[in-house]
Every structure is written in structure tokens, then in C-alpha cells.
Amino acid sequence: MGDFNSDIREEASCIQSVISKYGTVCPCPLTSVYKIDPPGPSLFTTWKIRGPTTQKRIIDYIFCNDEKVHGFECTHILDVPDEEEMELTKLPDFKYPSDHLAIGARFRLSKT
């Protein structure tokens, strides 16, 4: 889990290495609990306006190993808001006071 400040849609993103089965960052296969490969059109964890530039990106992630191998599975994820719920000023704002949206997951450990 973490703020990688790297969008999977960017070329040479470190996230590509993290989720790759043969990645240089992690030699084990990891998957995101959120659908990021390919990302859904409405998923974002930050949406900022900086001067004339607006950036809507996925830069926060929660990764896990395959549940069949490691004995746990993701059972729930925290929904991120829809675009329609955002203020015109984007993030941060009064409703979401951080420049990152909260993400979260619940896991169940299986008995082995």
C-alpha cells in the first residue's frame, strides 16, 4: 500500500514493475485490489488543478499477492467518489481536504 506518485498509464511507470510477474521492484506477482490494468475510466486517487494544468491520476495503490498461494483474499474495497461528487476546485476541497482520496481494503485470511 502506498503513495507511489506514479500513474500506471504513464510510460516507464514504477507501477508497471510492481505488478509485473518479473518486475525489478518485486520479484513476486502482485495485483492491485483496485482495477488498474487497464484502469477504469472513472478511477482516480488525485485530481488537482495547478495553474492552467489539471491532472486526474491514479497514484495511490494497495497491492496483494495471489490469494490462492498466500492464503488471504481481498473481500472489500473503499469506493472512491464519482466525478460528479467533486467540487469545481478539485482536490483538496472542503469535502475532501487532502490532495489524495482515501483508499482502503479489507482482507480475509484463510485457514490452512
mmCIF file of N, CA and C in Angstrom:
data_model
loop_
_atom_site.group_PDB
_atom_site.id
_atom_site.type_symbol
_atom_site.label_atom_id
_atom_site.label_comp_id
_atom_site.label_asym_id
_atom_site.label_seq_id
_atom_site.Cartn_x
_atom_site.Cartn_y
_atom_site.Cartn_z
ATOM 1 N N MET A 1 0.857 -1.152 0.000
ATOM 2 C CA MET A 1 0.000 0.000 0.000
ATOM 3 C C MET A 1 0.906 1.218 0.000
ATOM 4 N N GLY A 2 0.513 2.227 -0.775
ATOM 5 C CA GLY A 2 1.319 3.414 -0.717
ATOM 6 C C GLY A 2 0.985 4.459 -1.743
ATOM 7 N N ASP A 3 1.595 5.610 -1.542
ATOM 8 C CA ASP A 3 1.515 6.740 -2.448
ATOM 9 C C ASP A 3 2.773 6.683 -3.305
ATOM 10 N N PHE A 4 2.634 6.132 -4.493
ATOM 11 C CA PHE A 4 3.782 5.956 -5.372
ATOM 12 C C PHE A 4 4.036 7.173 -6.251
ATOM 13 N N ASN A 5 3.066 8.106 -6.314
ATOM 14 C CA ASN A 5 3.160 9.269 -7.193
ATOM 15 C C ASN A 5 3.533 8.872 -8.618
ATOM 16 N N SER A 6 3.012 7.747 -9.047
ATOM 17 C CA SER A 6 3.261 7.240 -10.391
ATOM 18 C C SER A 6 1.964 6.652 -10.918
ATOM 19 N N ASP A 7 1.541 7.090 -12.089
ATOM 20 C CA ASP A 7 0.307 6.606 -12.704
ATOM 21 C C ASP A 7 0.633 5.446 -13.627
ATOM 22 N N ILE A 8 -0.135 4.373 -13.522
ATOM 23 C CA ILE A 8 0.108 3.184 -14.346
ATOM 24 C C ILE A 8 0.019 3.501 -15.834
ATOM 25 N N ARG A 9 -0.695 4.558 -16.187
ATOM 26 C CA ARG A 9 -0.851 4.924 -17.600
ATOM 27 C C ARG A 9 0.357 5.673 -18.156
ATOM 28 N N GLU A 10 1.301 6.049 -17.287
ATOM 29 C CA GLU A 10 2.486 6.772 -17.741
ATOM 30 C C GLU A 10 3.548 5.783 -18.210
ATOM 31 N N GLU A 11 4.235 6.161 -19.259
ATOM 32 C CA GLU A 11 5.309 5.317 -19.769
ATOM 33 C C GLU A 11 6.424 5.230 -18.734
ATOM 34 N N ALA A 12 6.985 4.069 -18.564
ATOM 35 C CA ALA A 12 8.069 3.809 -17.607
ATOM 36 C C ALA A 12 7.624 4.043 -16.167
ATOM 37 N N SER A 13 6.367 3.778 -15.867
ATOM 38 C CA SER A 13 5.844 3.914 -14.511
ATOM 39 C C SER A 13 6.418 2.816 -13.629
ATOM 40 N N CYS A 14 6.790 3.158 -12.403
ATOM 41 C CA CYS A 14 7.290 2.132 -11.481
ATOM 42 C C CYS A 14 6.189 1.131 -11.136
ATOM 43 N N ILE A 15 4.937 1.509 -11.316
ATOM 44 C CA ILE A 15 3.825 0.607 -11.028
ATOM 45 C C ILE A 15 3.833 -0.571 -11.985
ATOM 46 N N GLN A 16 4.243 -0.359 -13.218
ATOM 47 C CA GLN A 16 4.355 -1.464 -14.173
ATOM 48 C C GLN A 16 5.311 -2.526 -13.639
ATOM 49 N N SER A 17 6.401 -2.114 -13.029
ATOM 50 C CA SER A 17 7.361 -3.069 -12.462
ATOM 51 C C SER A 17 6.799 -3.775 -11.245
ATOM 52 N N VAL A 18 6.038 -3.064 -10.430
ATOM 53 C CA VAL A 18 5.489 -3.653 -9.217
ATOM 54 C C VAL A 18 4.507 -4.766 -9.549
ATOM 55 N N ILE A 19 3.646 -4.550 -10.550
ATOM 56 C CA ILE A 19 2.635 -5.568 -10.851
ATOM 57 C C ILE A 19 3.106 -6.618 -11.843
ATOM 58 N N SER A 20 4.270 -6.406 -12.428
ATOM 59 C CA SER A 20 4.805 -7.363 -13.386
ATOM 60 C C SER A 20 5.298 -8.617 -12.670
ATOM 61 N N LYS A 21 5.014 -9.758 -13.234
ATOM 62 C CA LYS A 21 5.456 -11.027 -12.645
ATOM 63 C C LYS A 21 6.978 -11.082 -12.551
ATOM 64 N N TYR A 22 7.659 -10.429 -13.482
ATOM 65 C CA TYR A 22 9.114 -10.458 -13.495
ATOM 66 C C TYR A 22 9.695 -9.071 -13.265
ATOM 67 N N GLY A 23 8.988 -8.260 -12.474
ATOM 68 C CA GLY A 23 9.404 -6.883 -12.237
ATOM 69 C C GLY A 23 10.703 -6.784 -11.472
ATOM 70 N N THR A 24 11.363 -5.673 -11.632
ATOM 71 C CA THR A 24 12.625 -5.461 -10.937
ATOM 72 C C THR A 24 12.398 -4.961 -9.519
ATOM 73 N N VAL A 25 11.240 -4.380 -9.244
ATOM 74 C CA VAL A 25 10.970 -3.868 -7.906
ATOM 75 C C VAL A 25 10.559 -4.998 -6.969
ATOM 76 N N CYS A 26 9.718 -5.889 -7.442
ATOM 77 C CA CYS A 26 9.252 -7.011 -6.622
ATOM 78 C C CYS A 26 9.259 -8.270 -7.482
ATOM 79 N N PRO A 27 10.004 -9.285 -7.109
ATOM 80 C CA PRO A 27 10.107 -10.491 -7.935
ATOM 81 C C PRO A 27 8.882 -11.407 -7.856
ATOM 82 N N CYS A 28 7.886 -11.050 -7.068
ATOM 83 C CA CYS A 28 6.688 -11.890 -6.958
ATOM 84 C C CYS A 28 5.506 -11.180 -7.620
ATOM 85 N N PRO A 29 4.548 -11.941 -8.148
ATOM 86 C CA PRO A 29 3.420 -11.293 -8.811
ATOM 87 C C PRO A 29 2.487 -10.618 -7.811
ATOM 88 N N LEU A 30 2.220 -9.365 -8.029
ATOM 89 C CA LEU A 30 1.306 -8.604 -7.188
ATOM 90 C C LEU A 30 0.157 -8.111 -8.042
ATOM 91 N N THR A 31 -0.997 -7.992 -7.429
ATOM 92 C CA THR A 31 -2.146 -7.419 -8.113
ATOM 93 C C THR A 31 -2.689 -6.284 -7.266
ATOM 94 N N SER A 32 -3.346 -5.365 -7.918
ATOM 95 C CA SER A 32 -3.968 -4.250 -7.217
ATOM 96 C C SER A 32 -5.375 -4.656 -6.811
ATOM 97 N N VAL A 33 -5.804 -4.221 -5.644
ATOM 98 C CA VAL A 33 -7.179 -4.504 -5.234
ATOM 99 C C VAL A 33 -8.160 -3.640 -6.018
ATOM 100 N N TYR A 34 -7.689 -2.540 -6.584
ATOM 101 C CA TYR A 34 -8.491 -1.702 -7.478
ATOM 102 C C TYR A 34 -8.137 -2.072 -8.913
ATOM 103 N N LYS A 35 -9.099 -1.986 -9.805
ATOM 104 C CA LYS A 35 -8.862 -2.333 -11.203
ATOM 105 C C LYS A 35 -8.004 -1.240 -11.852
ATOM 106 N N ILE A 36 -6.729 -1.551 -12.069
ATOM 107 C CA ILE A 36 -5.818 -0.558 -12.644
ATOM 108 C C ILE A 36 -5.165 -1.011 -13.937
ATOM 109 N N ASP A 37 -5.317 -2.249 -14.321
ATOM 110 C CA ASP A 37 -4.615 -2.745 -15.502
ATOM 111 C C ASP A 37 -5.553 -3.512 -16.417
ATOM 112 N N PRO A 38 -6.263 -2.838 -17.310
ATOM 113 C CA PRO A 38 -6.262 -1.391 -17.535
ATOM 114 C C PRO A 38 -7.163 -0.694 -16.519
ATOM 115 N N PRO A 39 -6.866 0.569 -16.221
ATOM 116 C CA PRO A 39 -7.684 1.283 -15.246
ATOM 117 C C PRO A 39 -9.064 1.610 -15.803
ATOM 118 N N GLY A 40 -10.045 1.595 -14.932
ATOM 119 C CA GLY A 40 -11.382 2.004 -15.329
ATOM 120 C C GLY A 40 -11.395 3.498 -15.626
ATOM 121 N N PRO A 41 -12.292 3.946 -16.477
ATOM 122 C CA PRO A 41 -12.294 5.353 -16.866
ATOM 123 C C PRO A 41 -12.635 6.313 -15.728
ATOM 124 N N SER A 42 -13.294 5.824 -14.686
ATOM 125 C CA SER A 42 -13.699 6.732 -13.614
ATOM 126 C C SER A 42 -12.803 6.651 -12.382
ATOM 127 N N LEU A 43 -11.786 5.784 -12.379
ATOM 128 C CA LEU A 43 -10.929 5.654 -11.206
ATOM 129 C C LEU A 43 -9.855 6.730 -11.193
ATOM 130 N N PHE A 44 -9.748 7.410 -10.056
ATOM 131 C CA PHE A 44 -8.677 8.368 -9.824
ATOM 132 C C PHE A 44 -8.462 8.452 -8.321
ATOM 133 N N THR A 45 -7.242 8.762 -7.906
ATOM 134 C CA THR A 45 -6.970 8.964 -6.484
ATOM 135 C C THR A 45 -6.499 10.379 -6.198
ATOM 136 N N THR A 46 -6.251 11.146 -7.244
ATOM 137 C CA THR A 46 -5.962 12.567 -7.101
ATOM 138 C C THR A 46 -6.473 13.287 -8.336
ATOM 139 N N TRP A 47 -6.912 14.509 -8.143
ATOM 140 C CA TRP A 47 -7.406 15.342 -9.248
ATOM 141 C C TRP A 47 -7.117 16.774 -8.855
ATOM 142 N N LYS A 48 -6.071 17.323 -9.427
ATOM 143 C CA LYS A 48 -5.554 18.624 -8.993
ATOM 144 C C LYS A 48 -5.575 19.645 -10.121
ATOM 145 N N ILE A 49 -5.755 20.877 -9.723
ATOM 146 C CA ILE A 49 -5.588 21.999 -10.643
ATOM 147 C C ILE A 49 -4.407 22.795 -10.125
ATOM 148 N N ARG A 50 -3.388 22.891 -10.939
ATOM 149 C CA ARG A 50 -2.189 23.661 -10.601
ATOM 150 C C ARG A 50 -1.959 24.658 -11.721
ATOM 151 N N GLY A 51 -2.369 25.909 -11.492
ATOM 152 C CA GLY A 51 -2.279 26.912 -12.548
ATOM 153 C C GLY A 51 -3.184 26.525 -13.697
ATOM 154 N N PRO A 52 -2.669 26.534 -14.917
ATOM 155 C CA PRO A 52 -3.505 26.183 -16.069
ATOM 156 C C PRO A 52 -3.633 24.668 -16.295
ATOM 157 N N THR A 53 -2.952 23.860 -15.475
ATOM 158 C CA THR A 53 -2.911 22.416 -15.688
ATOM 159 C C THR A 53 -3.852 21.677 -14.734
ATOM 160 N N THR A 54 -4.600 20.735 -15.282
ATOM 161 C CA THR A 54 -5.436 19.844 -14.481
ATOM 162 C C THR A 54 -4.918 18.423 -14.652
ATOM 163 N N GLN A 55 -4.690 17.735 -13.518
ATOM 164 C CA GLN A 55 -4.202 16.359 -13.572
ATOM 165 C C GLN A 55 -5.132 15.458 -12.785
ATOM 166 N N LYS A 56 -5.697 14.474 -13.464
ATOM 167 C CA LYS A 56 -6.534 13.450 -12.840
ATOM 168 C C LYS A 56 -5.788 12.135 -13.010
ATOM 169 N N ARG A 57 -5.293 11.578 -11.886
ATOM 170 C CA ARG A 57 -4.391 10.440 -11.963
ATOM 171 C C ARG A 57 -4.692 9.398 -10.896
ATOM 172 N N ILE A 58 -4.173 8.215 -11.107
ATOM 173 C CA ILE A 58 -4.155 7.149 -10.107
ATOM 174 C C ILE A 58 -2.717 7.067 -9.609
ATOM 175 N N ILE A 59 -2.493 7.478 -8.349
ATOM 176 C CA ILE A 59 -1.121 7.448 -7.829
ATOM 177 C C ILE A 59 -1.030 6.772 -6.470
ATOM 178 N N ASP A 60 -2.144 6.256 -5.971
ATOM 179 C CA ASP A 60 -2.169 5.550 -4.690
ATOM 180 C C ASP A 60 -2.663 4.127 -4.947
ATOM 181 N N TYR A 61 -2.054 3.144 -4.286
ATOM 182 C CA TYR A 61 -2.320 1.746 -4.606
ATOM 183 C C TYR A 61 -2.326 0.879 -3.353
ATOM 184 N N ILE A 62 -3.038 -0.232 -3.437
ATOM 185 C CA ILE A 62 -2.957 -1.306 -2.454
ATOM 186 C C ILE A 62 -2.739 -2.582 -3.254
ATOM 187 N N PHE A 63 -1.601 -3.226 -3.023
ATOM 188 C CA PHE A 63 -1.245 -4.448 -3.743
ATOM 189 C C PHE A 63 -1.325 -5.650 -2.810
ATOM 190 N N CYS A 64 -1.586 -6.799 -3.389
ATOM 191 C CA CYS A 64 -1.548 -8.041 -2.624
ATOM 192 C C CYS A 64 -1.084 -9.164 -3.541
ATOM 193 N N ASN A 65 -0.633 -10.260 -2.915
ATOM 194 C CA ASN A 65 -0.252 -11.454 -3.668
ATOM 195 C C ASN A 65 -1.495 -12.259 -3.998
ATOM 196 N N ASP A 66 -1.345 -13.203 -4.880
ATOM 197 C CA ASP A 66 -2.436 -14.095 -5.267
ATOM 198 C C ASP A 66 -2.959 -14.838 -4.047
ATOM 199 N N GLU A 67 -4.287 -14.730 -3.789
ATOM 200 C CA GLU A 67 -4.856 -15.350 -2.582
ATOM 201 C C GLU A 67 -4.763 -16.867 -2.569
ATOM 202 N N LYS A 68 -4.697 -17.502 -3.736
ATOM 203 C CA LYS A 68 -4.618 -18.960 -3.769
ATOM 204 C C LYS A 68 -3.277 -19.449 -3.243
ATOM 205 N N VAL A 69 -2.260 -18.642 -3.396
ATOM 206 C CA VAL A 69 -0.919 -19.038 -2.982
ATOM 207 C C VAL A 69 -0.636 -18.630 -1.545
ATOM 208 N N HIS A 70 -1.076 -17.456 -1.143
ATOM 209 C CA HIS A 70 -0.660 -16.900 0.142
ATOM 210 C C HIS A 70 -1.739 -16.915 1.215
ATOM 211 N N GLY A 71 -2.922 -17.453 0.944
ATOM 212 C CA GLY A 71 -3.905 -17.682 1.974
ATOM 213 C C GLY A 71 -4.726 -16.499 2.431
ATOM 214 N N PHE A 72 -4.804 -15.442 1.656
ATOM 215 C CA PHE A 72 -5.700 -14.355 2.012
ATOM 216 C C PHE A 72 -6.306 -13.772 0.753
ATOM 217 N N GLU A 73 -7.459 -13.129 0.933
ATOM 218 C CA GLU A 73 -8.114 -12.526 -0.220
ATOM 219 C C GLU A 73 -8.731 -11.193 0.163
ATOM 220 N N CYS A 74 -8.821 -10.316 -0.800
ATOM 221 C CA CYS A 74 -9.460 -9.024 -0.602
ATOM 222 C C CYS A 74 -10.971 -9.223 -0.709
ATOM 223 N N THR A 75 -11.687 -8.828 0.328
ATOM 224 C CA THR A 75 -13.145 -9.008 0.341
ATOM 225 C C THR A 75 -13.912 -7.711 0.098
ATOM 226 N N HIS A 76 -13.311 -6.570 0.400
ATOM 227 C CA HIS A 76 -13.983 -5.280 0.239
ATOM 228 C C HIS A 76 -12.955 -4.210 -0.118
ATOM 229 N N ILE A 77 -13.392 -3.236 -0.905
ATOM 230 C CA ILE A 77 -12.568 -2.055 -1.134
ATOM 231 C C ILE A 77 -13.409 -0.813 -0.864
ATOM 232 N N LEU A 78 -12.752 0.238 -0.444
ATOM 233 C CA LEU A 78 -13.402 1.514 -0.192
ATOM 234 C C LEU A 78 -13.644 2.203 -1.534
ATOM 235 N N ASP A 79 -14.872 2.613 -1.777
ATOM 236 C CA ASP A 79 -15.184 3.305 -3.030
ATOM 237 C C ASP A 79 -14.580 4.698 -3.035
ATOM 238 N N VAL A 80 -14.096 5.110 -4.192
ATOM 239 C CA VAL A 80 -13.674 6.497 -4.356
ATOM 240 C C VAL A 80 -14.863 7.269 -4.931
ATOM 241 N N PRO A 81 -14.922 8.569 -4.698
ATOM 242 C CA PRO A 81 -16.083 9.329 -5.182
ATOM 243 C C PRO A 81 -16.163 9.375 -6.702
ATOM 244 N N ASP A 82 -17.371 9.574 -7.201
ATOM 245 C CA ASP A 82 -17.582 9.783 -8.628
ATOM 246 C C ASP A 82 -17.168 11.200 -8.992
ATOM 247 N N GLU A 83 -16.910 11.416 -10.275
ATOM 248 C CA GLU A 83 -16.529 12.747 -10.745
ATOM 249 C C GLU A 83 -17.568 13.799 -10.366
ATOM 250 N N GLU A 84 -18.844 13.404 -10.388
ATOM 251 C CA GLU A 84 -19.925 14.343 -10.096
ATOM 252 C C GLU A 84 -19.914 14.823 -8.650
ATOM 253 N N GLU A 85 -19.282 14.076 -7.760
ATOM 254 C CA GLU A 85 -19.208 14.441 -6.349
ATOM 255 C C GLU A 85 -18.106 15.462 -6.056
ATOM 256 N N MET A 86 -17.237 15.703 -7.003
ATOM 257 C CA MET A 86 -16.103 16.589 -6.782
ATOM 258 C C MET A 86 -16.509 18.053 -6.910
ATOM 259 N N GLU A 87 -15.870 18.899 -6.119
ATOM 260 C CA GLU A 87 -16.061 20.341 -6.223
ATOM 261 C C GLU A 87 -15.386 20.843 -7.498
ATOM 262 N N LEU A 88 -15.753 22.018 -7.936
ATOM 263 C CA LEU A 88 -15.136 22.601 -9.130
ATOM 264 C C LEU A 88 -13.642 22.844 -8.937
ATOM 265 N N THR A 89 -13.225 23.042 -7.694
ATOM 266 C CA THR A 89 -11.809 23.298 -7.403
ATOM 267 C C THR A 89 -10.979 22.028 -7.361
ATOM 268 N N LYS A 90 -11.632 20.860 -7.471
ATOM 269 C CA LYS A 90 -10.987 19.535 -7.404
ATOM 270 C C LYS A 90 -10.361 19.338 -6.028
ATOM 271 N N LEU A 91 -9.196 18.726 -5.926
ATOM 272 C CA LEU A 91 -8.600 18.416 -4.632
ATOM 273 C C LEU A 91 -7.435 19.348 -4.323
ATOM 274 N N PRO A 92 -7.249 19.682 -3.081
ATOM 275 C CA PRO A 92 -8.146 19.464 -1.950
ATOM 276 C C PRO A 92 -9.308 20.454 -1.976
ATOM 277 N N ASP A 93 -10.365 20.089 -1.229
ATOM 278 C CA ASP A 93 -11.516 20.984 -1.099
ATOM 279 C C ASP A 93 -12.124 20.775 0.287
ATOM 280 N N PHE A 94 -13.270 21.379 0.549
ATOM 281 C CA PHE A 94 -13.867 21.261 1.879
ATOM 282 C C PHE A 94 -14.389 19.856 2.162
ATOM 283 N N LYS A 95 -14.857 19.158 1.154
ATOM 284 C CA LYS A 95 -15.395 17.810 1.338
ATOM 285 C C LYS A 95 -14.273 16.773 1.447
ATOM 286 N N TYR A 96 -13.230 16.934 0.646
ATOM 287 C CA TYR A 96 -12.077 16.035 0.643
ATOM 288 C C TYR A 96 -10.825 16.891 0.870
ATOM 289 N N PRO A 97 -10.396 17.044 2.135
ATOM 290 C CA PRO A 97 -9.370 18.032 2.470
ATOM 291 C C PRO A 97 -7.926 17.654 2.134
ATOM 292 N N SER A 98 -7.721 16.538 1.471
ATOM 293 C CA SER A 98 -6.377 16.146 1.058
ATOM 294 C C SER A 98 -6.289 16.188 -0.469
ATOM 295 N N ASP A 99 -5.072 16.234 -0.986
ATOM 296 C CA ASP A 99 -4.926 16.166 -2.444
ATOM 297 C C ASP A 99 -4.930 14.722 -2.933
ATOM 298 N N HIS A 100 -5.117 13.773 -2.011
ATOM 299 C CA HIS A 100 -5.279 12.357 -2.340
ATOM 300 C C HIS A 100 -6.600 11.878 -1.745
ATOM 301 N N LEU A 101 -7.309 11.022 -2.475
ATOM 302 C CA LEU A 101 -8.519 10.415 -1.938
ATOM 303 C C LEU A 101 -8.148 9.211 -1.081
ATOM 304 N N ALA A 102 -8.955 8.932 -0.080
ATOM 305 C CA ALA A 102 -8.715 7.765 0.766
ATOM 306 C C ALA A 102 -9.044 6.495 -0.010
ATOM 307 N N ILE A 103 -8.154 5.512 0.086
ATOM 308 C CA ILE A 103 -8.426 4.192 -0.462
ATOM 309 C C ILE A 103 -8.253 3.194 0.675
ATOM 310 N N GLY A 104 -8.889 2.053 0.566
ATOM 311 C CA GLY A 104 -8.780 1.071 1.633
ATOM 312 C C GLY A 104 -9.263 -0.279 1.174
ATOM 313 N N ALA A 105 -8.870 -1.303 1.901
ATOM 314 C CA ALA A 105 -9.271 -2.670 1.570
ATOM 315 C C ALA A 105 -9.384 -3.492 2.843
ATOM 316 N N ARG A 106 -10.258 -4.486 2.786
ATOM 317 C CA ARG A 106 -10.401 -5.450 3.870
ATOM 318 C C ARG A 106 -9.996 -6.811 3.320
ATOM 319 N N PHE A 107 -9.198 -7.528 4.096
ATOM 320 C CA PHE A 107 -8.714 -8.841 3.669
ATOM 321 C C PHE A 107 -9.199 -9.918 4.628
ATOM 322 N N ARG A 108 -9.378 -11.112 4.103
ATOM 323 C CA ARG A 108 -9.730 -12.275 4.922
ATOM 324 C C ARG A 108 -8.598 -13.280 4.811
ATOM 325 N N LEU A 109 -8.138 -13.752 5.960
ATOM 326 C CA LEU A 109 -7.119 -14.789 5.994
ATOM 327 C C LEU A 109 -7.815 -16.136 5.987
ATOM 328 N N SER A 110 -7.344 -17.037 5.163
ATOM 329 C CA SER A 110 -7.935 -18.367 5.122
ATOM 330 C C SER A 110 -7.169 -19.293 6.055
ATOM 331 N N LYS A 111 -7.879 -20.277 6.569
ATOM 332 C CA LYS A 111 -7.237 -21.271 7.437
ATOM 333 C C LYS A 111 -6.534 -22.292 6.554
ATOM 334 N N THR A 112 -5.285 -22.550 6.835
ATOM 335 C CA THR A 112 -4.534 -23.522 6.038
ATOM 336 C C THR A 112 -4.101 -24.688 6.866
#
